[in-house]
mmCIF file with all atom_site columns, C-alpha atoms in Angstrom:
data_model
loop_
_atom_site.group_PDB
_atom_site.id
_atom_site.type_symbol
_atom_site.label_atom_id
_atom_site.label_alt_id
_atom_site.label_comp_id
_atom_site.label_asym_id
_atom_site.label_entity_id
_atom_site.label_seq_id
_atom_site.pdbx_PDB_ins_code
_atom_site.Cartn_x
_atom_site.Cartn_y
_atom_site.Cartn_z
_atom_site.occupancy
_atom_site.B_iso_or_equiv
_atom_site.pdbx_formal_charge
_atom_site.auth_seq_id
_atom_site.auth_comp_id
_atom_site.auth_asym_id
_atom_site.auth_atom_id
_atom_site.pdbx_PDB_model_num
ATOM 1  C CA . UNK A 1 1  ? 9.637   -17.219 12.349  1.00 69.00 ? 1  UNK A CA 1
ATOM 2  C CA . UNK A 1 2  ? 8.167   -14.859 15.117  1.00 84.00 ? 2  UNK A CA 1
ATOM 3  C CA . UNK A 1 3  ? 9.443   -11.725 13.068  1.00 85.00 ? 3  UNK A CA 1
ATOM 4  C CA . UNK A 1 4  ? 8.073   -12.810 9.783   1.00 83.00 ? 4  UNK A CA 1
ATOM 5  C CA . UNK A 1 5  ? 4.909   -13.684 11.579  1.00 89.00 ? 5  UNK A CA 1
ATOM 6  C CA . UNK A 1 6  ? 4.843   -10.057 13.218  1.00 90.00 ? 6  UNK A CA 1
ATOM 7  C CA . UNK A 1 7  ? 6.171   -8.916  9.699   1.00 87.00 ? 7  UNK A CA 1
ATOM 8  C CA . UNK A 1 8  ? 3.344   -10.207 7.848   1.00 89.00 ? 8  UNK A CA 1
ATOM 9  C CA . UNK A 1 9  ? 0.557   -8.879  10.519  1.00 92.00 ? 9  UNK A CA 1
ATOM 10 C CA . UNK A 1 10 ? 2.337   -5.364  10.317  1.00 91.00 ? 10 UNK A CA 1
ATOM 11 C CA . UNK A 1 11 ? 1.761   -5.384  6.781   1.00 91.00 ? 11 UNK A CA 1
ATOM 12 C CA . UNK A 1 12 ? -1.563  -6.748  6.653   1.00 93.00 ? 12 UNK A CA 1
ATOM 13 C CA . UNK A 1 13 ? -2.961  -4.079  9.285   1.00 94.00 ? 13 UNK A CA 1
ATOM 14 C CA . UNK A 1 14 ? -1.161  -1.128  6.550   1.00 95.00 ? 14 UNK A CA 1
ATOM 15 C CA . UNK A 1 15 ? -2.512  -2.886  3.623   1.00 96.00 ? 15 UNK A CA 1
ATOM 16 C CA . UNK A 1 16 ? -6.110  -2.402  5.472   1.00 97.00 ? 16 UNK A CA 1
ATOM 17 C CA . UNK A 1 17 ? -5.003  1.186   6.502   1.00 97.00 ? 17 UNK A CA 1
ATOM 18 C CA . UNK A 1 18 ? -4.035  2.606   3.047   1.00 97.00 ? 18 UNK A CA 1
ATOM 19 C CA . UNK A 1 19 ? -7.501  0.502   1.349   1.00 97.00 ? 19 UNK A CA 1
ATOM 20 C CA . UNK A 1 20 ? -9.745  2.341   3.846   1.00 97.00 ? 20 UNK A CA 1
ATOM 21 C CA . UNK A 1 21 ? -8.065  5.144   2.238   1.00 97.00 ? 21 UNK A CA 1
ATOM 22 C CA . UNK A 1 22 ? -8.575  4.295   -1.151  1.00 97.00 ? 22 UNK A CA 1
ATOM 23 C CA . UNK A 1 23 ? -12.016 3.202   -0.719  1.00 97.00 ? 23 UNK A CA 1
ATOM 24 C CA . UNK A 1 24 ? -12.957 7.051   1.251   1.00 96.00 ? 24 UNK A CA 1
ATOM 25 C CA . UNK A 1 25 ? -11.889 8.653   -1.944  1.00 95.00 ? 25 UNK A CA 1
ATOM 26 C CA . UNK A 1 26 ? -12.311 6.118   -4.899  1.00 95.00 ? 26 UNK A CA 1
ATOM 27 C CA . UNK A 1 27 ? -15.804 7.069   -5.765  1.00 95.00 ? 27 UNK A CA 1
ATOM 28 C CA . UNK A 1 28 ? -15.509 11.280  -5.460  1.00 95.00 ? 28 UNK A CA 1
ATOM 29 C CA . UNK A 1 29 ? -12.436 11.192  -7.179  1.00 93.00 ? 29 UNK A CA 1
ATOM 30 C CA . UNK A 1 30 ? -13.181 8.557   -10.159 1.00 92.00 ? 30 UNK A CA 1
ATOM 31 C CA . UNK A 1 31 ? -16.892 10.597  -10.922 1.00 94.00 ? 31 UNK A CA 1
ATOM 32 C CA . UNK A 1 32 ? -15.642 13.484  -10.605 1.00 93.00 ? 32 UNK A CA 1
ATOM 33 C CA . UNK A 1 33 ? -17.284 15.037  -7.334  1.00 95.00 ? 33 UNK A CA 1
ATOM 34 C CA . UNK A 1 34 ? -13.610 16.286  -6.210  1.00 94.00 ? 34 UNK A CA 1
ATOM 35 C CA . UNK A 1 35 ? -11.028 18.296  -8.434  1.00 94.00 ? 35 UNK A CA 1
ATOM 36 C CA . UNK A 1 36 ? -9.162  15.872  -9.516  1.00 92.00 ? 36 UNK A CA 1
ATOM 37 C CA . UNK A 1 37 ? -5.533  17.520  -8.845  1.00 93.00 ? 37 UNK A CA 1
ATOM 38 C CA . UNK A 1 38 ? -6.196  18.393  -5.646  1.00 94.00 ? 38 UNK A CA 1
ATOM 39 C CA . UNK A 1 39 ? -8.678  15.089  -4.811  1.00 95.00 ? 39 UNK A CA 1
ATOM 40 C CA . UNK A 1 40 ? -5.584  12.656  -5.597  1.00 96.00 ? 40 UNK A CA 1
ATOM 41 C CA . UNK A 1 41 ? -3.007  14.253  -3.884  1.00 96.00 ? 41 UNK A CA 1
ATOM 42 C CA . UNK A 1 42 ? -5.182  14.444  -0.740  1.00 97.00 ? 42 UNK A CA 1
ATOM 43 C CA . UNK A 1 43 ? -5.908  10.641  -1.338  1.00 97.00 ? 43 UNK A CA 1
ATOM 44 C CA . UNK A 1 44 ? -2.182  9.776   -2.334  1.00 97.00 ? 44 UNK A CA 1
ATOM 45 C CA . UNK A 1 45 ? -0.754  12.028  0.953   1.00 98.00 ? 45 UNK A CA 1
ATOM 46 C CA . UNK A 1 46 ? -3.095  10.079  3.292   1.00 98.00 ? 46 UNK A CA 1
ATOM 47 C CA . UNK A 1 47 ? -2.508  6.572   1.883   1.00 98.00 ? 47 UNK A CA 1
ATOM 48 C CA . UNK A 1 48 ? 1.412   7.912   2.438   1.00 98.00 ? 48 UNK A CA 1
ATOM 49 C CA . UNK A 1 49 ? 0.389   8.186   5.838   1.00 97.00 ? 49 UNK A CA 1
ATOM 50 C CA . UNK A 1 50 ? -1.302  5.454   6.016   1.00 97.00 ? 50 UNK A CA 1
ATOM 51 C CA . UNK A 1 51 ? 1.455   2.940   5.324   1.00 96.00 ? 51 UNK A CA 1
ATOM 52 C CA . UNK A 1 52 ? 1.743   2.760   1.198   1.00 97.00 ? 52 UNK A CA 1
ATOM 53 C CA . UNK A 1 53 ? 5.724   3.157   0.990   1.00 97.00 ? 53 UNK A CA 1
ATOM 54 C CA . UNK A 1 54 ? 6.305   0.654   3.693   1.00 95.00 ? 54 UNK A CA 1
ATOM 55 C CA . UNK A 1 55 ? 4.062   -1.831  1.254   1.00 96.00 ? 55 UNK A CA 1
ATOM 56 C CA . UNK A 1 56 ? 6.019   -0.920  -1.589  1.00 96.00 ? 56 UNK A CA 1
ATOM 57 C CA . UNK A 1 57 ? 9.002   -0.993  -0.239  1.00 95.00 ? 57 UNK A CA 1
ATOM 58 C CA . UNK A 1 58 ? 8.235   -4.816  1.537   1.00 93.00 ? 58 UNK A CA 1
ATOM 59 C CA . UNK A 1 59 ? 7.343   -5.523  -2.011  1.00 93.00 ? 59 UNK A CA 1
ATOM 60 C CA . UNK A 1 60 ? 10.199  -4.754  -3.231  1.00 96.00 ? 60 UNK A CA 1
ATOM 61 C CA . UNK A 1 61 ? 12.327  -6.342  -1.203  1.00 93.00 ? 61 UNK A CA 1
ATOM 62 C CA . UNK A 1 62 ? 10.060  -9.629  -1.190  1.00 91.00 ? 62 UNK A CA 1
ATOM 63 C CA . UNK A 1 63 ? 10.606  -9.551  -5.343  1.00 94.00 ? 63 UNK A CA 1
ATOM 64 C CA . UNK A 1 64 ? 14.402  -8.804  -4.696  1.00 95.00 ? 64 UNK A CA 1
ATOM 65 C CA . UNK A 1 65 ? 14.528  -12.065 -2.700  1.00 93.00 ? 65 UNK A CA 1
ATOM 66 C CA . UNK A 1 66 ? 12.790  -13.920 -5.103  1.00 93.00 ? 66 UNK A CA 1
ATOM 67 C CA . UNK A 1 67 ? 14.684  -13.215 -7.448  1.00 95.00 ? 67 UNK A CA 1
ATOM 68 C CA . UNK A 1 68 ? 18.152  -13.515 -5.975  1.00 94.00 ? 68 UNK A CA 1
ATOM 69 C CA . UNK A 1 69 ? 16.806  -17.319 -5.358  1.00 95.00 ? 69 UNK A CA 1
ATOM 70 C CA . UNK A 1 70 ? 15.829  -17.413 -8.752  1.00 95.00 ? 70 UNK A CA 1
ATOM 71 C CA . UNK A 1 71 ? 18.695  -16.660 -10.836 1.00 88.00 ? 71 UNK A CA 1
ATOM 72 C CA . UNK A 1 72 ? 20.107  -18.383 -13.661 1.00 65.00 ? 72 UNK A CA 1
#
């Protein structure tokens, strides 16, 4: 229970991490104000950084689970 628990924190504090990210960049790169090429793969290198594959991949593993339980 303790390592879900510290699990779960872990990817709540990344989750915050790579949305700070998103939010620093959403509005220059959606009107425009950066190139967009370069603007996104700034934004998509720092939420990288930031913690994004770790969500994705604790995602992936939570719908993996799920769906082991879940079979028919």
């Amino acid at each position: 229970l303790h390592k879900a628990i510290r699990r779960q924190r872990q990817m709540c504090i990344e989750t915050a991490a790579v949305q700070n990210v998103y939010n620093e960049y959403q509005t220059s790169v959606e009107y425009g104000f950066v190139d967009p090429e370069t603007g996104i793969a700034e934004m998509n290198d720092k939420m990288m950084a930031a913690g994004l594959q770790k969500i994705i991949d604790e995602k992936a593993a939570q719908l993996a689970a799920w769906q082991e339980a879940n079979k028919k």
